[in-house]
mmCIF file of C-alpha atoms in Angstrom:
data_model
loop_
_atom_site.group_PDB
_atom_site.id
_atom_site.type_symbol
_atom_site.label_atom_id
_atom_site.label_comp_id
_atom_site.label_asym_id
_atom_site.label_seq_id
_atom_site.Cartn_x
_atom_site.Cartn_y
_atom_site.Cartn_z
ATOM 1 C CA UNK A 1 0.000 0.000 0.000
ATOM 2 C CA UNK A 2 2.729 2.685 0.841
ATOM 3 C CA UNK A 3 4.812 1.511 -2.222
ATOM 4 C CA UNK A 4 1.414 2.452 -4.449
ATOM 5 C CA UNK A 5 1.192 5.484 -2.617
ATOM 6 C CA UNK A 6 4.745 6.495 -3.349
ATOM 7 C CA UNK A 7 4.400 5.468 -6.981
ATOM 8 C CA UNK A 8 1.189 7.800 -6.857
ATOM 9 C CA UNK A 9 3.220 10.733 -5.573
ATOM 10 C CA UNK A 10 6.058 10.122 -8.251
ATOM 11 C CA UNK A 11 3.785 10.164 -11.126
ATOM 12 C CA UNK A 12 1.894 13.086 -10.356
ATOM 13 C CA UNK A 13 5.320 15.015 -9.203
ATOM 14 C CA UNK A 14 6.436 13.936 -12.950
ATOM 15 C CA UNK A 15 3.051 15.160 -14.371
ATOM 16 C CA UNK A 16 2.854 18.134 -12.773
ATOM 17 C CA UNK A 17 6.841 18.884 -13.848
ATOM 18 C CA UNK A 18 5.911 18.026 -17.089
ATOM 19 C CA UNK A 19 3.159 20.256 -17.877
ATOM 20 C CA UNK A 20 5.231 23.579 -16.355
ATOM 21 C CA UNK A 21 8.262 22.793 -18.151
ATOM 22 C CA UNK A 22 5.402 22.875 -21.475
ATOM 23 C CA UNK A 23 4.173 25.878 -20.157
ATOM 24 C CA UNK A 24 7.602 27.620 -20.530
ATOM 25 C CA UNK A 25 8.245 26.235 -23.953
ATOM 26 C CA UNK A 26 4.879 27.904 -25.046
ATOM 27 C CA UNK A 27 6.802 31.283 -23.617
ATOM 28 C CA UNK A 28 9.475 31.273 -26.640
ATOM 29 C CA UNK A 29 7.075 30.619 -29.167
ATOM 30 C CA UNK A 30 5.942 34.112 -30.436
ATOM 31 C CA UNK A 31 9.064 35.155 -31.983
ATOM 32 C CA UNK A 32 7.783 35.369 -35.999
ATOM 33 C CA UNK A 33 5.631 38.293 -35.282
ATOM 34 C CA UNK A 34 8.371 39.917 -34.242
ATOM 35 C CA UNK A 35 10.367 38.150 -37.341
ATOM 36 C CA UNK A 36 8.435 40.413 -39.266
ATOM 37 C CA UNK A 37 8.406 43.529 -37.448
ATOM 38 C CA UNK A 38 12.575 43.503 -38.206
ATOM 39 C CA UNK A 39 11.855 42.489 -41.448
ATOM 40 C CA UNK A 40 9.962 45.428 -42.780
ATOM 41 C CA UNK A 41 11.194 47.964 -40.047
ATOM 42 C CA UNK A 42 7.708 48.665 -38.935
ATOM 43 C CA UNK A 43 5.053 47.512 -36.183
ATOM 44 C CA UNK A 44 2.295 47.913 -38.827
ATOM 45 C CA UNK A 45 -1.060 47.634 -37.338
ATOM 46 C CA UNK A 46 0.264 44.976 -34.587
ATOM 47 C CA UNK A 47 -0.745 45.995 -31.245
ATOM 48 C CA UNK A 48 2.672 46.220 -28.511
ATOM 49 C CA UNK A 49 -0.878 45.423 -25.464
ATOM 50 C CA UNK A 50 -0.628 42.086 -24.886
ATOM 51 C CA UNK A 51 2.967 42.475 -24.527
ATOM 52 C CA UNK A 52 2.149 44.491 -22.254
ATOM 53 C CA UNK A 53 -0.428 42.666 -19.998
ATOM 54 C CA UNK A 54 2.244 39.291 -20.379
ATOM 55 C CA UNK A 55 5.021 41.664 -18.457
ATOM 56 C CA UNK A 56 2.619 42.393 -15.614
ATOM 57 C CA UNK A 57 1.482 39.208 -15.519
ATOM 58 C CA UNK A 58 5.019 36.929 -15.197
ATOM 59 C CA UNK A 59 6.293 39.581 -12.925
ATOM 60 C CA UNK A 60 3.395 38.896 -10.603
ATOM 61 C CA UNK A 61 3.574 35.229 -10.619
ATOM 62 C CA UNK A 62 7.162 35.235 -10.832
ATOM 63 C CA UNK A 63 6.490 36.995 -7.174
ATOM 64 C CA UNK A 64 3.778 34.708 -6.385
ATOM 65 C CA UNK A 65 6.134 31.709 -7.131
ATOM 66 C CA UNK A 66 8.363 33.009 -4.224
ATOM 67 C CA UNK A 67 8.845 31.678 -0.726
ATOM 68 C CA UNK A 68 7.911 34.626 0.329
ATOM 69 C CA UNK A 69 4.067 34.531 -1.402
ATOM 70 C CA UNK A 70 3.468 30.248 -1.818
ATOM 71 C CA UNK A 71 5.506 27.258 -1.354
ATOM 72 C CA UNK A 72 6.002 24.796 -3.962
ATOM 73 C CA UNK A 73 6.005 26.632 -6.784
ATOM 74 C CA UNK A 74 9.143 27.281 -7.954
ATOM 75 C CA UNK A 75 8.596 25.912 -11.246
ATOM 76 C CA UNK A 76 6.233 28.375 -11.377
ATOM 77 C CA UNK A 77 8.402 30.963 -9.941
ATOM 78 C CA UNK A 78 11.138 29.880 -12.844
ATOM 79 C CA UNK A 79 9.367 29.752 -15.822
ATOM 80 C CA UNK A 80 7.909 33.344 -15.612
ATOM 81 C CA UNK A 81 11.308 35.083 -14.830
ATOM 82 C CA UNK A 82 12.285 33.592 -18.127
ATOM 83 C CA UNK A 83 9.130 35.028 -19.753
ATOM 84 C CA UNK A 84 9.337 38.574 -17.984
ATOM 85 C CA UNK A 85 12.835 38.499 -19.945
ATOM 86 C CA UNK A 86 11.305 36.887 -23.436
ATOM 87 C CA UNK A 87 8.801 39.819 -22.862
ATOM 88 C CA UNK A 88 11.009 42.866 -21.994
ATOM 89 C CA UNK A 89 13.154 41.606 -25.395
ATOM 90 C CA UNK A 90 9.849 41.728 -27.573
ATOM 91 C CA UNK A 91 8.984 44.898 -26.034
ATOM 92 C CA UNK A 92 11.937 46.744 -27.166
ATOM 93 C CA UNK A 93 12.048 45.716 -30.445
ATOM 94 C CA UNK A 94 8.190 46.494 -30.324
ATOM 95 C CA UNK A 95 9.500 50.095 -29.378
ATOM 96 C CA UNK A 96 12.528 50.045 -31.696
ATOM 97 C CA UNK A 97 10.909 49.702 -35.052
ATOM 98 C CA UNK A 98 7.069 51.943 -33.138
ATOM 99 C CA UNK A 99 6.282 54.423 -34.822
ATOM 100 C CA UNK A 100 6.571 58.503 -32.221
ATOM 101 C CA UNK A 101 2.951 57.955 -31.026
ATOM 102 C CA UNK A 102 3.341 53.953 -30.337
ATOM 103 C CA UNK A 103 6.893 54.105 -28.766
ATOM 104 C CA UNK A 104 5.506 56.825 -26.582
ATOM 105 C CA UNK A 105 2.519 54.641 -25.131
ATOM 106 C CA UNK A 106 4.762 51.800 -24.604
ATOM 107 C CA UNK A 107 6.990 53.690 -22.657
ATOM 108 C CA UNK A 108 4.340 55.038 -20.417
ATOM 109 C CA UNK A 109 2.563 51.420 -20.257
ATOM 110 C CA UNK A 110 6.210 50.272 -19.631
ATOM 111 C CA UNK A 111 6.385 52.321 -16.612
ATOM 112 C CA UNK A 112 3.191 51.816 -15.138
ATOM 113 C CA UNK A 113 3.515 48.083 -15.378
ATOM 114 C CA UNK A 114 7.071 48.456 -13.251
ATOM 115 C CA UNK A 115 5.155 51.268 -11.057
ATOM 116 C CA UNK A 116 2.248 48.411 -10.257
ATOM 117 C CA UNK A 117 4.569 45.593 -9.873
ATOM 118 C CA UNK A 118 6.791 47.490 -6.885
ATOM 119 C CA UNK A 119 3.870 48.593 -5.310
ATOM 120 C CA UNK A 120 2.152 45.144 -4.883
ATOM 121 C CA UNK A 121 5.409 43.947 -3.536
ATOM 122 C CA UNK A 122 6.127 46.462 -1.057
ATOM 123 C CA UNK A 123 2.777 46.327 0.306
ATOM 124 C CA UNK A 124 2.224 42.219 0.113
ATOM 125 C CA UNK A 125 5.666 42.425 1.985
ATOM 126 C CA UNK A 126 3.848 44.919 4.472
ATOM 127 C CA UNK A 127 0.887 41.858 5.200
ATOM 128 C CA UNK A 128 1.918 39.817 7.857
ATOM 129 C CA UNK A 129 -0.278 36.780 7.929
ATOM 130 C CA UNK A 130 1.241 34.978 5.241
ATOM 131 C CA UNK A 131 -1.789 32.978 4.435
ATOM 132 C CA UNK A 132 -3.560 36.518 3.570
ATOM 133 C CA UNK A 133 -0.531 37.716 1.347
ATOM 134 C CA UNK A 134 -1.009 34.311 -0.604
ATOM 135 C CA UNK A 135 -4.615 34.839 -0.917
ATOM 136 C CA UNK A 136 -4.219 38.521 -1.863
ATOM 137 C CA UNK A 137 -1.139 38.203 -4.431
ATOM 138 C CA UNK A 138 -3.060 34.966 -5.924
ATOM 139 C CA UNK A 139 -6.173 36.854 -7.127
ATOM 140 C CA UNK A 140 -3.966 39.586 -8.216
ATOM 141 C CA UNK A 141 -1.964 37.349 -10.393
ATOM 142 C CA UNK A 142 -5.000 35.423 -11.215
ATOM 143 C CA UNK A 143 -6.891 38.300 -12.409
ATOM 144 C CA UNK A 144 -3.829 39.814 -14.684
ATOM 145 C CA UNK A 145 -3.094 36.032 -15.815
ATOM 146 C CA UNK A 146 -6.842 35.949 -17.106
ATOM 147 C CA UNK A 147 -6.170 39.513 -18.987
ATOM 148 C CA UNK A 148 -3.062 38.624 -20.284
ATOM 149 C CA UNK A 149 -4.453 35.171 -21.857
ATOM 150 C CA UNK A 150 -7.400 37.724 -23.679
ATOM 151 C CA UNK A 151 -5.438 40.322 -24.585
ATOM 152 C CA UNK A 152 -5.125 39.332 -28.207
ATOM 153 C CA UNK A 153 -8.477 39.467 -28.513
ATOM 154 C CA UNK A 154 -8.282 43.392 -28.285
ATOM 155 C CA UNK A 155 -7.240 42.992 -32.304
ATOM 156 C CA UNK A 156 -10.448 40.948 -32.868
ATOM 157 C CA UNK A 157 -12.337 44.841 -34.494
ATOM 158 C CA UNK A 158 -9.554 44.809 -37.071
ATOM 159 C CA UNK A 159 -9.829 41.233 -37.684
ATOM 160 C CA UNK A 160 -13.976 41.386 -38.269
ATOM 161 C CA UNK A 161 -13.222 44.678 -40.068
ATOM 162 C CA UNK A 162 -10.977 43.398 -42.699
ATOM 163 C CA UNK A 163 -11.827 39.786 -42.966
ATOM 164 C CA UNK A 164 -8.389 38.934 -42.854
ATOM 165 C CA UNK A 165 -6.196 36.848 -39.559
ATOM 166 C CA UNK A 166 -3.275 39.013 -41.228
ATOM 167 C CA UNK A 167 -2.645 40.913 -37.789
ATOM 168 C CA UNK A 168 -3.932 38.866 -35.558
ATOM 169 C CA UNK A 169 -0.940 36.876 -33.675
ATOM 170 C CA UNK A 170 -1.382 33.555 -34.152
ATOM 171 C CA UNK A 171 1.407 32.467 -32.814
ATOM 172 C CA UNK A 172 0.784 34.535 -29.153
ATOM 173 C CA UNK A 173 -2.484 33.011 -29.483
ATOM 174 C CA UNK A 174 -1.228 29.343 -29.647
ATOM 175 C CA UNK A 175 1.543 29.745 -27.214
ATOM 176 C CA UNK A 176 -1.124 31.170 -24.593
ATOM 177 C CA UNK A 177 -2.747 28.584 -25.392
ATOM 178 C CA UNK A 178 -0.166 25.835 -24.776
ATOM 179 C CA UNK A 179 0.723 27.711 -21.732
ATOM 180 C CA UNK A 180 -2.448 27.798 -20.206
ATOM 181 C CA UNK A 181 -3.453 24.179 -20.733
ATOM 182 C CA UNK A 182 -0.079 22.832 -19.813
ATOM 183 C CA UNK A 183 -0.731 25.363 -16.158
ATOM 184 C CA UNK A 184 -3.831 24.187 -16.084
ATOM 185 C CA UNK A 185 -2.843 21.162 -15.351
ATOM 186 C CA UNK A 186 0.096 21.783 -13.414
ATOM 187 C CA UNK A 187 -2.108 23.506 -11.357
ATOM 188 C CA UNK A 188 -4.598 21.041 -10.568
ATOM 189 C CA UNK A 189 -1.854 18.376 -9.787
ATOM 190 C CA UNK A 190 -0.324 20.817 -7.386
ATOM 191 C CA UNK A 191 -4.159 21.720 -5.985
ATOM 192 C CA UNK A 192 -3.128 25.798 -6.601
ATOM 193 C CA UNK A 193 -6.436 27.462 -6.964
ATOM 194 C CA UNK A 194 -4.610 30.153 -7.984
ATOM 195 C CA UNK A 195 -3.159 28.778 -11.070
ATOM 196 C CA UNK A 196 -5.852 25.941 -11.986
ATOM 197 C CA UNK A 197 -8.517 28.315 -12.076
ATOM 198 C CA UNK A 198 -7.366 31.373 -14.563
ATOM 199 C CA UNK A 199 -5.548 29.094 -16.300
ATOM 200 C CA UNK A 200 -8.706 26.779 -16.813
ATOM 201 C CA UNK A 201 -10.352 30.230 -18.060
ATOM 202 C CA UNK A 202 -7.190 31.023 -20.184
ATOM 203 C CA UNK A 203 -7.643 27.553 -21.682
ATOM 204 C CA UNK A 204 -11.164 28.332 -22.808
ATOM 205 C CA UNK A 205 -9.918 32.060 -24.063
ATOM 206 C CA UNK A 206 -7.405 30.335 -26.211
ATOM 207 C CA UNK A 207 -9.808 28.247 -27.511
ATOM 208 C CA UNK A 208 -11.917 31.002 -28.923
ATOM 209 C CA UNK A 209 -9.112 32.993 -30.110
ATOM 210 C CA UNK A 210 -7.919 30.066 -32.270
ATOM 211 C CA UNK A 211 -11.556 29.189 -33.366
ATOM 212 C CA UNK A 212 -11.761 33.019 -34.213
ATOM 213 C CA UNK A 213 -8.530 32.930 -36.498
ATOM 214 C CA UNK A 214 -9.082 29.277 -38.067
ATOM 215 C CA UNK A 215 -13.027 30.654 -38.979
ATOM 216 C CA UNK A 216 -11.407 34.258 -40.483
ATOM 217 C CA UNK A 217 -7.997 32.444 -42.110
ATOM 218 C CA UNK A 218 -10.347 30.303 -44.261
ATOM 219 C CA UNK A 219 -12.926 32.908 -44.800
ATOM 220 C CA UNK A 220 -10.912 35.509 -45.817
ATOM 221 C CA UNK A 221 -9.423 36.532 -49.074
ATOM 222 C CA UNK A 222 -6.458 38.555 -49.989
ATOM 223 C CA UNK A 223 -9.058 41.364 -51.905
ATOM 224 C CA UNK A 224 -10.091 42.082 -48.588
ATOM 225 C CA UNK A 225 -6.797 42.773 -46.745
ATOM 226 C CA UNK A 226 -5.846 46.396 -46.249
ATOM 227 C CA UNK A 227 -2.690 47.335 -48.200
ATOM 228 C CA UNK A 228 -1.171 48.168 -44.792
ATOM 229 C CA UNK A 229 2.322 47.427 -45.974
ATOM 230 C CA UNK A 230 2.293 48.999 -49.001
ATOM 231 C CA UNK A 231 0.783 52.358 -47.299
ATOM 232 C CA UNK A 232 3.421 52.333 -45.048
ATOM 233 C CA UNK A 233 6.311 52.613 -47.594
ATOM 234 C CA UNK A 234 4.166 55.021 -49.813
ATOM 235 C CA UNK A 235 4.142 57.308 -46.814
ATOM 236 C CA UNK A 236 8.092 56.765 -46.074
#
């Protein structure tokens, strides 16, 4: 009986390794947007947002992966101090190649985001039943986590507008995907409401957002796209 409840214990400690070790692959997986963006020196029409939101959100469960917030979750702790530096790279090339107006935003967004981040720590740091802080920093990170995972869904007007996936970011929109499925279950073998839960939601987001682009990519038709790229060298 103990040896099947050790064998128990080992499989769902491999499991639940397994499926955050997926979740960071899904981090590095967003790169050919950004492919582009050096390609034609130019952030086009793609929105710098859910960069944004994915900053603030692996900063704050980077910090709820700490000792200091929960225990057992340094995995979790791990894999999103890799993405806050995946995300900080995209984010200046995002601001590199941004047009005055853009590269202006992002640098105030930028700064907010770092503004936010310090203050939740200082004062979660000031809280000093540490089942409270856990509670408190868990449905903070939950609720950005949840944001984060819809984010590209805030290029879903352009995408109805034009008929065409051409903006969209696929390949942000699979990778949150991955990542939230793969947490998902991490999650629920680790019993962490706080990361089962919006992640379960994420799951479902991701869902949509790849039913949206599969349903658009097939419908659409190059007649419809806007000439974005061709308007942008006219005007250079």
């Amino acid at each position: 009986m103990i040896g099947l409840y050790s064998l128990s214990v080992s499989v769902i400690i491999i499991c639940k390794d397994a499926a955050g070790a997926a979740g960071s692959l899904s981090l590095s997986q967003i790169s050919p947007t950004f492919r582009r963006i050096i390609r034609n020196q130019s952030t086009e029409q793609f929105s710098g947002l859910p960069y944004i939101y994915a900053l603030l959100n692996c900063l704050l469960c980077t910090w709820y992966g700490t000792p200091l917030i929960s225990s057992n979750n340094m995995l979790v702790m791990t894999v999103n101090s890799m993405g806050t530096l995946f995300q900080l790279a995209y984010i200046v090339l995002y601001v590199t190649y941004a047009d005055k107006q853009k590269k202006m935003m992002m640098l105030g967004l930028l700064s907010a985001v770092l503004a936010i981040f310090a203050i939740i720590v200082v004062t979660s740091l000031h809280i000093p039943d540490a089942d409270l802080r856990r509670d408190i920093v868990g449905i903070i990170s939950g609720v950005s986590l949840i944001s984060m995972l819809a984010s590209p869904l805030l290029i879903i007007n352009l995408v109805i507008r034009t008929k065409s996936v051409e903006f969209m970011p696929f390949y942000l929109s699979l990778s949150m995907f991955l990542m939230s499925a793969s947490f998902t279950l991490y999650g629920s073998f680790n019993d962490d409401i706080f990361i089962y839960v919006p992640n379960g939601i994420g799951t479902i987001l991701g869902i949509t957002q790849l039913v949206l682009y599969c349903h658009y990519k097939r419908t659409g038709s190059e007649s419809s796209k806007e000439p974005l790229i061709e308007s942008y060298e006219e005007t250079t």
